[in-house]
mmCIF file of C-alpha atoms and ligand atoms in Angstrom:
data_model
loop_
_atom_site.group_PDB
_atom_site.id
_atom_site.type_symbol
_atom_site.label_atom_id
_atom_site.label_comp_id
_atom_site.label_asym_id
_atom_site.label_seq_id
_atom_site.Cartn_x
_atom_site.Cartn_y
_atom_site.Cartn_z
ATOM 1 C CA MET A 1 118.922 34.537 58.430
ATOM 2 C CA GLU A 2 115.241 34.928 57.453
ATOM 3 C CA SER A 3 112.645 32.410 59.166
ATOM 4 C CA SER A 4 109.116 32.311 57.402
ATOM 5 C CA ALA A 5 107.867 32.450 60.784
ATOM 6 C CA VAL A 6 109.006 35.959 61.102
ATOM 7 C CA THR A 7 108.869 37.779 58.155
ATOM 8 C CA SER A 8 105.787 39.721 57.825
ATOM 9 C CA ALA A 9 105.429 43.341 59.369
ATOM 10 C CA SER A 10 102.377 42.455 61.582
ATOM 11 C CA ALA A 11 102.817 39.953 64.344
ATOM 12 C CA ARG A 12 101.801 36.680 63.943
ATOM 13 C CA VAL A 13 99.598 35.420 67.005
ATOM 14 C CA VAL A 14 99.882 32.059 68.268
ATOM 15 C CA THR A 15 97.451 30.586 70.107
ATOM 16 C CA THR A 16 98.621 27.076 71.561
ATOM 17 C CA PRO A 17 101.135 25.329 73.037
ATOM 18 C CA ALA A 18 101.352 23.113 70.499
ATOM 19 C CA GLU A 19 101.609 25.728 67.663
ATOM 20 C CA MET A 20 104.258 27.436 69.695
ATOM 21 C CA HIS A 21 106.605 25.124 69.938
ATOM 22 C CA ARG A 22 106.473 24.425 66.074
ATOM 23 C CA VAL A 23 107.014 28.474 65.490
ATOM 24 C CA ALA A 24 110.082 28.236 68.171
ATOM 25 C CA ASP A 25 111.654 24.862 66.752
ATOM 26 C CA GLU A 26 111.459 26.461 63.072
ATOM 27 C CA ILE A 27 113.023 30.068 64.346
ATOM 28 C CA ARG A 28 115.767 28.070 66.299
ATOM 29 C CA ALA A 29 116.308 25.937 63.217
ATOM 30 C CA ALA A 30 116.994 28.947 61.138
ATOM 31 C CA GLY A 31 119.694 30.207 63.698
ATOM 32 C CA LEU A 32 117.763 33.082 65.320
ATOM 33 C CA THR A 33 117.971 33.751 68.819
ATOM 34 C CA ILE A 34 114.703 34.293 70.546
ATOM 35 C CA GLY A 35 113.955 36.992 73.448
ATOM 36 C CA PHE A 36 110.799 36.466 75.142
ATOM 37 C CA VAL A 37 109.085 39.086 77.332
ATOM 38 C CA PRO A 38 105.921 37.450 79.166
ATOM 39 C CA THR A 39 102.999 39.881 80.077
ATOM 40 C CA MET A 40 99.424 39.749 81.321
ATOM 41 C CA GLY A 41 98.983 42.075 78.510
ATOM 42 C CA TYR A 42 97.237 45.811 78.745
ATOM 43 C CA LEU A 43 100.735 47.059 78.048
ATOM 44 C CA HIS A 44 101.836 50.383 79.046
ATOM 45 C CA ASP A 45 105.730 51.845 78.782
ATOM 46 C CA GLY A 46 107.098 49.521 81.231
ATOM 47 C CA HIS A 47 106.362 46.634 79.223
ATOM 48 C CA LEU A 48 107.553 48.079 76.074
ATOM 49 C CA GLN A 49 110.955 49.027 77.625
ATOM 50 C CA LEU A 50 111.013 45.122 77.982
ATOM 51 C CA LEU A 51 110.160 44.437 74.382
ATOM 52 C CA ARG A 52 112.738 46.885 73.243
ATOM 53 C CA LYS A 53 115.761 45.008 75.755
ATOM 54 C CA ALA A 54 114.462 41.809 73.909
ATOM 55 C CA ARG A 55 114.626 43.066 70.565
ATOM 56 C CA GLU A 56 118.394 44.517 71.377
ATOM 57 C CA LEU A 57 119.180 40.963 73.019
ATOM 58 C CA ALA A 58 117.705 38.782 70.290
ATOM 59 C CA ASP A 59 116.884 38.340 66.442
ATOM 60 C CA VAL A 60 113.149 37.255 67.206
ATOM 61 C CA VAL A 61 111.244 38.962 69.721
ATOM 62 C CA ILE A 62 108.272 37.030 71.283
ATOM 63 C CA LEU A 63 105.764 38.666 73.430
ATOM 64 C CA SER A 64 103.082 36.409 75.589
ATOM 65 C CA ILE A 65 99.999 37.635 76.985
ATOM 66 C CA PHE A 66 98.388 35.567 79.055
ATOM 67 C CA VAL A 67 96.300 36.596 82.495
ATOM 68 C CA ASN A 68 97.417 33.245 84.208
ATOM 69 C CA PRO A 69 94.613 32.117 86.329
ATOM 70 C CA THR A 70 96.846 29.726 88.639
ATOM 71 C CA GLN A 71 98.642 32.768 90.203
ATOM 72 C CA PHE A 72 95.033 34.610 91.188
ATOM 73 C CA SER A 73 93.475 33.943 94.486
ATOM 74 C CA ALA A 74 89.615 33.463 94.101
ATOM 75 C CA ASN A 75 89.104 36.612 95.841
ATOM 76 C CA GLU A 76 91.370 38.566 93.653
ATOM 77 C CA ASP A 77 90.999 40.120 90.284
ATOM 78 C CA LEU A 78 91.298 38.035 87.630
ATOM 79 C CA GLY A 79 88.141 38.885 86.278
ATOM 80 C CA ALA A 80 88.695 42.197 86.483
ATOM 81 C CA TYR A 81 92.100 42.513 85.163
ATOM 82 C CA PRO A 82 92.174 44.878 82.380
ATOM 83 C CA ARG A 83 92.366 43.270 78.678
ATOM 84 C CA ASP A 84 92.862 45.295 75.409
ATOM 85 C CA PHE A 85 94.657 42.677 72.836
ATOM 86 C CA GLU A 86 94.108 44.665 69.576
ATOM 87 C CA ARG A 87 95.392 47.441 71.379
ATOM 88 C CA ASP A 88 98.312 45.445 72.706
ATOM 89 C CA LYS A 89 98.977 43.593 69.490
ATOM 90 C CA ALA A 90 99.283 47.374 67.649
ATOM 91 C CA LEU A 91 102.044 48.496 70.777
ATOM 92 C CA ALA A 92 103.804 45.563 70.145
ATOM 93 C CA GLU A 93 104.213 45.520 66.728
ATOM 94 C CA ALA A 94 105.440 49.026 66.442
ATOM 95 C CA GLU A 95 108.175 48.099 68.659
ATOM 96 C CA GLY A 96 109.206 44.895 66.193
ATOM 97 C CA THR A 97 107.387 42.415 68.213
ATOM 98 C CA GLN A 98 107.416 39.283 65.540
ATOM 99 C CA ILE A 99 105.192 37.072 67.681
ATOM 100 C CA ILE A 100 102.396 37.012 70.260
ATOM 101 C CA TYR A 101 101.579 34.123 72.297
ATOM 102 C CA ASN A 102 98.269 34.402 73.559
ATOM 103 C CA PRO A 103 97.322 30.690 74.564
ATOM 104 C CA SER A 104 93.423 30.206 76.145
ATOM 105 C CA PRO A 105 93.448 29.311 79.952
ATOM 106 C CA GLU A 106 92.102 26.001 78.404
ATOM 107 C CA SER A 107 95.342 25.265 76.108
ATOM 108 C CA MET A 108 97.385 25.810 78.986
ATOM 109 C CA TYR A 109 95.403 24.018 81.698
ATOM 110 C CA PRO A 110 93.474 21.150 80.171
ATOM 111 C CA GLU A 111 91.863 18.814 82.271
ATOM 112 C CA GLY A 112 93.750 16.297 84.460
ATOM 113 C CA PHE A 113 96.440 19.208 84.719
ATOM 114 C CA GLN A 114 99.002 18.529 87.938
ATOM 115 C CA THR A 115 102.125 19.855 88.002
ATOM 116 C CA GLN A 116 103.090 22.350 90.374
ATOM 117 C CA VAL A 117 106.071 24.479 90.941
ATOM 118 C CA ASN A 118 107.556 25.915 94.069
ATOM 119 C CA LEU A 119 110.201 27.900 95.711
ATOM 120 C CA PRO A 120 109.254 27.433 99.186
ATOM 121 C CA GLY A 121 111.604 29.872 100.632
ATOM 122 C CA MET A 122 111.372 32.760 98.160
ATOM 123 C CA THR A 123 107.795 32.807 97.888
ATOM 124 C CA ASN A 124 106.546 32.588 101.213
ATOM 125 C CA VAL A 125 107.772 36.452 101.965
ATOM 126 C CA LEU A 126 107.188 39.758 101.447
ATOM 127 C CA CYS A 127 103.955 39.148 98.400
ATOM 128 C CA GLY A 128 103.652 35.652 99.195
ATOM 129 C CA VAL A 129 102.363 36.441 102.593
ATOM 130 C CA SER A 130 99.110 38.128 101.434
ATOM 131 C CA ARG A 131 99.214 36.015 97.897
ATOM 132 C CA PRO A 132 100.073 32.542 99.013
ATOM 133 C CA HIS A 133 99.066 31.096 95.813
ATOM 134 C CA HIS A 134 100.885 33.735 93.697
ATOM 135 C CA PHE A 135 104.194 32.779 93.219
ATOM 136 C CA PRO A 136 103.852 28.997 92.962
ATOM 137 C CA GLY A 137 101.466 30.217 90.065
ATOM 138 C CA VAL A 138 104.059 32.591 88.389
ATOM 139 C CA ALA A 139 106.834 29.892 88.557
ATOM 140 C CA GLN A 140 104.351 27.178 86.987
ATOM 141 C CA VAL A 141 103.428 29.449 84.213
ATOM 142 C CA CYS A 142 106.616 30.628 83.344
ATOM 143 C CA ALA A 143 108.046 27.205 83.284
ATOM 144 C CA LYS A 144 105.284 26.098 80.669
ATOM 145 C CA LEU A 145 105.964 29.345 78.717
ATOM 146 C CA PHE A 146 109.360 28.733 78.612
ATOM 147 C CA ASN A 147 109.207 25.074 77.424
ATOM 148 C CA ALA A 148 106.698 26.532 74.637
ATOM 149 C CA VAL A 149 109.089 29.521 73.524
ATOM 150 C CA LYS A 150 112.214 28.162 73.926
ATOM 151 C CA PRO A 151 113.576 31.359 74.372
ATOM 152 C CA HIS A 152 117.266 32.485 74.825
ATOM 153 C CA PHE A 153 116.767 35.655 76.650
ATOM 154 C CA ALA A 154 113.281 36.168 79.178
ATOM 155 C CA VAL A 155 113.186 40.085 79.805
ATOM 156 C CA PHE A 156 111.333 41.073 83.537
ATOM 157 C CA GLY A 157 110.973 44.023 85.091
ATOM 158 C CA LEU A 158 112.207 44.757 88.351
ATOM 159 C CA LYS A 159 109.219 46.650 89.295
ATOM 160 C CA ASP A 160 108.299 42.795 90.082
ATOM 161 C CA PHE A 161 111.353 42.238 92.083
ATOM 162 C CA GLN A 162 110.696 39.309 93.908
ATOM 163 C CA GLN A 163 109.304 37.681 90.809
ATOM 164 C CA TYR A 164 112.540 38.438 88.996
ATOM 165 C CA LEU A 165 114.761 36.446 91.904
ATOM 166 C CA VAL A 166 112.011 33.339 92.322
ATOM 167 C CA VAL A 167 112.059 32.991 88.139
ATOM 168 C CA THR A 168 115.812 33.636 88.069
ATOM 169 C CA GLN A 169 116.324 30.768 90.971
ATOM 170 C CA MET A 170 113.675 28.449 89.303
ATOM 171 C CA VAL A 171 115.814 28.938 85.711
ATOM 172 C CA LYS A 172 119.005 28.009 87.726
ATOM 173 C CA ASP A 173 117.411 24.825 89.731
ATOM 174 C CA LEU A 174 115.533 23.222 86.901
ATOM 175 C CA ASP A 175 118.972 23.690 84.475
ATOM 176 C CA MET A 176 116.595 25.833 82.107
ATOM 177 C CA ASP A 177 118.564 26.781 78.909
ATOM 178 C CA LEU A 178 117.835 30.671 78.989
ATOM 179 C CA LYS A 179 118.858 34.132 80.756
ATOM 180 C CA VAL A 180 116.714 35.770 82.685
ATOM 181 C CA VAL A 181 117.102 39.744 82.625
ATOM 182 C CA GLY A 182 116.033 42.450 84.403
ATOM 183 C CA ILE A 183 115.608 46.063 83.542
ATOM 184 C CA PRO A 184 114.585 48.993 86.090
ATOM 185 C CA ILE A 185 111.437 50.088 86.904
ATOM 186 C CA VAL A 186 109.820 52.959 84.337
ATOM 187 C CA ARG A 187 107.803 55.498 86.094
ATOM 188 C CA GLU A 188 105.247 58.088 85.351
ATOM 189 C CA LYS A 189 106.447 61.271 85.452
ATOM 190 C CA ASP A 190 105.615 61.880 89.350
ATOM 191 C CA GLY A 191 107.434 59.047 89.867
ATOM 192 C CA LEU A 192 104.732 55.851 90.234
ATOM 193 C CA ALA A 193 105.552 53.018 89.069
ATOM 194 C CA MET A 194 103.693 51.950 86.320
ATOM 195 C CA SER A 195 101.363 49.230 86.346
ATOM 196 C CA SER A 196 98.199 47.883 84.323
ATOM 197 C CA ARG A 197 96.673 48.185 87.711
ATOM 198 C CA ASN A 198 97.045 51.759 88.356
ATOM 199 C CA VAL A 199 93.675 52.073 86.442
ATOM 200 C CA TYR A 200 92.002 50.856 89.612
ATOM 201 C CA MET A 201 92.591 53.848 91.365
ATOM 202 C CA THR A 202 90.175 57.177 91.836
ATOM 203 C CA PRO A 203 91.915 60.512 90.992
ATOM 204 C CA ALA A 204 92.614 61.063 94.308
ATOM 205 C CA GLU A 205 94.010 57.629 95.214
ATOM 206 C CA ARG A 206 96.187 58.485 91.788
ATOM 207 C CA GLU A 207 97.125 61.612 93.388
ATOM 208 C CA GLN A 208 98.308 60.028 96.691
ATOM 209 C CA ALA A 209 100.231 56.899 95.237
ATOM 210 C CA VAL A 210 103.369 59.316 94.614
ATOM 211 C CA VAL A 211 104.141 58.648 98.158
ATOM 212 C CA LEU A 212 105.678 55.654 97.510
ATOM 213 C CA ASN A 213 108.339 56.494 95.335
ATOM 214 C CA GLN A 214 109.086 59.505 97.602
ATOM 215 C CA SER A 215 109.426 57.506 100.371
ATOM 216 C CA ILE A 216 111.932 55.539 98.371
ATOM 217 C CA LYS A 217 113.833 58.424 97.665
ATOM 218 C CA LEU A 218 113.740 59.458 101.195
ATOM 219 C CA ALA A 219 115.314 56.389 102.472
ATOM 220 C CA GLU A 220 117.806 56.687 99.274
ATOM 221 C CA LYS A 221 118.887 59.832 100.513
ATOM 222 C CA ALA A 222 119.043 58.839 104.216
ATOM 223 C CA VAL A 223 121.285 56.135 102.942
ATOM 224 C CA ALA A 224 123.463 58.573 100.832
ATOM 225 C CA GLU A 225 123.713 60.724 104.160
ATOM 226 C CA GLY A 226 124.932 57.471 105.782
ATOM 227 C CA GLU A 227 122.394 56.272 107.671
ATOM 228 C CA ARG A 228 122.365 52.223 108.110
ATOM 229 C CA ASP A 229 120.235 51.193 110.605
ATOM 230 C CA ALA A 230 117.186 49.206 108.853
ATOM 231 C CA ALA A 231 114.544 49.684 111.226
ATOM 232 C CA ARG A 232 114.916 53.421 111.343
ATOM 233 C CA LEU A 233 115.003 53.520 107.323
ATOM 234 C CA LEU A 234 111.882 51.400 107.749
ATOM 235 C CA ASP A 235 110.056 54.115 110.107
ATOM 236 C CA LEU A 236 111.435 56.619 107.732
ATOM 237 C CA VAL A 237 109.626 54.927 104.757
ATOM 238 C CA ARG A 238 106.593 53.864 106.537
ATOM 239 C CA GLY A 239 106.182 57.408 108.434
ATOM 240 C CA HIS A 240 106.152 58.703 104.798
ATOM 241 C CA ILE A 241 103.528 56.407 103.232
ATOM 242 C CA ALA A 242 101.044 57.263 106.272
ATOM 243 C CA THR A 243 101.022 60.754 105.592
ATOM 244 C CA ALA A 244 98.761 59.322 102.597
ATOM 245 C CA PRO A 245 95.137 58.929 103.684
ATOM 246 C CA ALA A 246 94.286 56.713 101.124
ATOM 247 C CA ALA A 247 97.366 54.223 101.969
ATOM 248 C CA ASP A 248 96.801 50.709 103.419
ATOM 249 C CA ILE A 249 100.203 49.314 103.980
ATOM 250 C CA ASP A 250 100.569 45.790 103.065
ATOM 251 C CA TYR A 251 104.296 45.483 103.745
ATOM 252 C CA VAL A 252 107.168 47.575 103.770
ATOM 253 C CA GLU A 253 110.450 45.662 104.495
ATOM 254 C CA ILE A 254 114.109 45.394 103.746
ATOM 255 C CA ARG A 255 115.395 42.009 102.902
ATOM 256 C CA SER A 256 118.668 40.542 101.347
ATOM 257 C CA ILE A 257 119.348 40.218 97.763
ATOM 258 C CA PRO A 258 119.015 37.308 96.644
ATOM 259 C CA GLY A 259 117.825 35.038 99.440
ATOM 260 C CA LEU A 260 115.073 37.558 100.282
ATOM 261 C CA ALA A 261 116.097 36.825 104.178
ATOM 262 C CA THR A 262 114.948 39.261 106.824
ATOM 263 C CA VAL A 263 117.759 41.694 107.223
ATOM 264 C CA GLU A 264 118.034 43.697 111.006
ATOM 265 C CA GLY A 265 120.297 45.947 112.476
ATOM 266 C CA ARG A 266 123.034 47.862 110.014
ATOM 267 C CA ILE A 267 122.971 47.355 106.280
ATOM 268 C CA GLU A 268 126.447 46.676 105.007
ATOM 269 C CA LYS A 269 125.746 45.493 101.488
ATOM 270 C CA PRO A 270 123.051 45.840 98.892
ATOM 271 C CA VAL A 271 119.559 45.241 100.234
ATOM 272 C CA LEU A 272 115.990 45.110 98.865
ATOM 273 C CA LEU A 273 113.525 47.778 100.148
ATOM 274 C CA ALA A 274 110.140 46.287 99.041
ATOM 275 C CA MET A 275 106.780 47.667 99.881
ATOM 276 C CA ALA A 276 103.183 46.660 98.669
ATOM 277 C CA VAL A 277 100.655 49.365 99.415
ATOM 278 C CA LYS A 278 97.066 49.205 98.757
ATOM 279 C CA PHE A 279 95.019 52.140 97.333
ATOM 280 C CA GLY A 280 91.782 51.415 96.933
ATOM 281 C CA LYS A 281 91.115 48.306 94.808
ATOM 282 C CA ALA A 282 94.676 48.922 93.537
ATOM 283 C CA ARG A 283 97.489 47.076 95.212
ATOM 284 C CA LEU A 284 100.765 48.763 94.177
ATOM 285 C CA LEU A 285 104.279 47.592 94.369
ATOM 286 C CA ASP A 286 107.615 49.610 94.552
ATOM 287 C CA ASN A 287 111.036 48.853 95.284
ATOM 288 C CA THR A 288 114.711 49.639 95.545
ATOM 289 C CA VAL A 289 118.246 48.493 95.938
ATOM 290 C CA LEU A 290 119.953 50.263 99.050
ATOM 291 C CA LEU A 291 123.513 50.333 99.019
ATOM 292 C CA ARG A 292 123.373 49.563 95.396
ATOM 293 C CA GLU A 293 126.907 50.337 93.837
ATOM 294 C CA GLN A 294 125.979 51.572 90.454
ATOM 295 C CA PRO A 295 122.605 53.537 90.361
ATOM 296 C CA ASN A 296 120.013 52.083 87.614
ATOM 297 C CA ALA A 297 122.525 49.161 87.094
ATOM 298 C CA ASN A 298 120.503 45.882 85.822
ATOM 299 C CA VAL A 299 120.450 43.407 88.493
HETATM 300 P P1 LIG B 1 102.239 42.072 84.003
HETATM 301 O O1 LIG B 1 101.818 41.952 82.800
HETATM 302 O O2 LIG B 1 102.346 43.640 85.014
HETATM 303 O O3 LIG B 1 102.243 40.785 84.582
HETATM 304 O O4 LIG B 1 104.256 42.554 83.643
HETATM 305 C C1 LIG B 1 105.052 42.046 82.732
HETATM 306 C C2 LIG B 1 106.170 42.128 82.792
HETATM 307 O O5 LIG B 1 106.673 43.673 82.931
HETATM 308 C C3 LIG B 1 107.075 41.513 84.247
HETATM 309 O O6 LIG B 1 108.422 41.412 84.090
HETATM 310 C C4 LIG B 1 107.049 43.258 85.028
HETATM 311 O O7 LIG B 1 107.730 43.043 85.902
HETATM 312 C C5 LIG B 1 107.270 44.098 83.879
HETATM 313 N N1 LIG B 1 106.937 45.586 84.362
HETATM 314 C C6 LIG B 1 105.544 45.924 84.731
HETATM 315 N N2 LIG B 1 105.494 47.015 85.095
HETATM 316 C C7 LIG B 1 106.495 47.535 85.024
HETATM 317 C C8 LIG B 1 107.278 49.058 85.131
HETATM 318 N N3 LIG B 1 106.280 49.915 85.828
HETATM 319 N N4 LIG B 1 108.916 48.869 85.054
HETATM 320 C C9 LIG B 1 109.441 47.830 84.392
HETATM 321 N N5 LIG B 1 108.902 46.787 84.203
HETATM 322 C C10 LIG B 1 107.527 46.488 84.373
#
């Protein structure tokens, strides 16, 4: 079935929630399914993998590019966040993306905007400790984007594992009619997780940032060899990261899945090993699931 909203090879750019509603309604009325990839733009291969997954799952792929102000604190990098809309559009079109939703902050948060979305138990831990506004802002914007885009599937990267769990929980709690799909972390050749923020690093910091993935591999190897003690695994990981002089650890933790409770003592079932480490201006995330039954399986 065809919809006039999606027939052209170049992507249609939608800039307001009202227009997005109309386009989504038209697609759904034509009997087509929508796969949605929310991003802040400055696309890299990780984002392109999400678009590929969305295309595999649905008839119409909608990419959103929106640097959401409500998930940044005043002292963070909202103004400096890298942007290149034309390049993003060309990359997304090459992946078969039919619609790009690129709303302005004013259309998303007009004067008088009130509604907050919070999941206190999951948003005050890990990244939520040093970034208290972050996950309430992410949950808020995802709720708005889902309402406007009306997707059947929303595809998220497991690089932001906590975000994936928060969004999944919100969708469940609020009876949102869509499926949240997670895809494995996409990495550079040397193992660094791809991120739009990697461009903030100096060449020396970039070289040292490889310790994150190395430390994860050390933990995975230790677990494969029988290590089950959470404290010893954390020591191993922190010790390796500390070999990089530029590394400034925000946190390295082992937490339960999906509740993100602290894990102490022996690990007995799949747990999240997650870290945030600053290298100069870049705050980098990485993670793995230890004791995962199938390596690289989608969660
Ligand atoms: P961002 O634009 O950085 O907010 O990310 C948009 C989406 O892309 C989120 O679902 C991220 O988890 C995902 N993503 C970013 N980097 C990667 C990566 N290296 N591998 C997989 N997914 C990623």
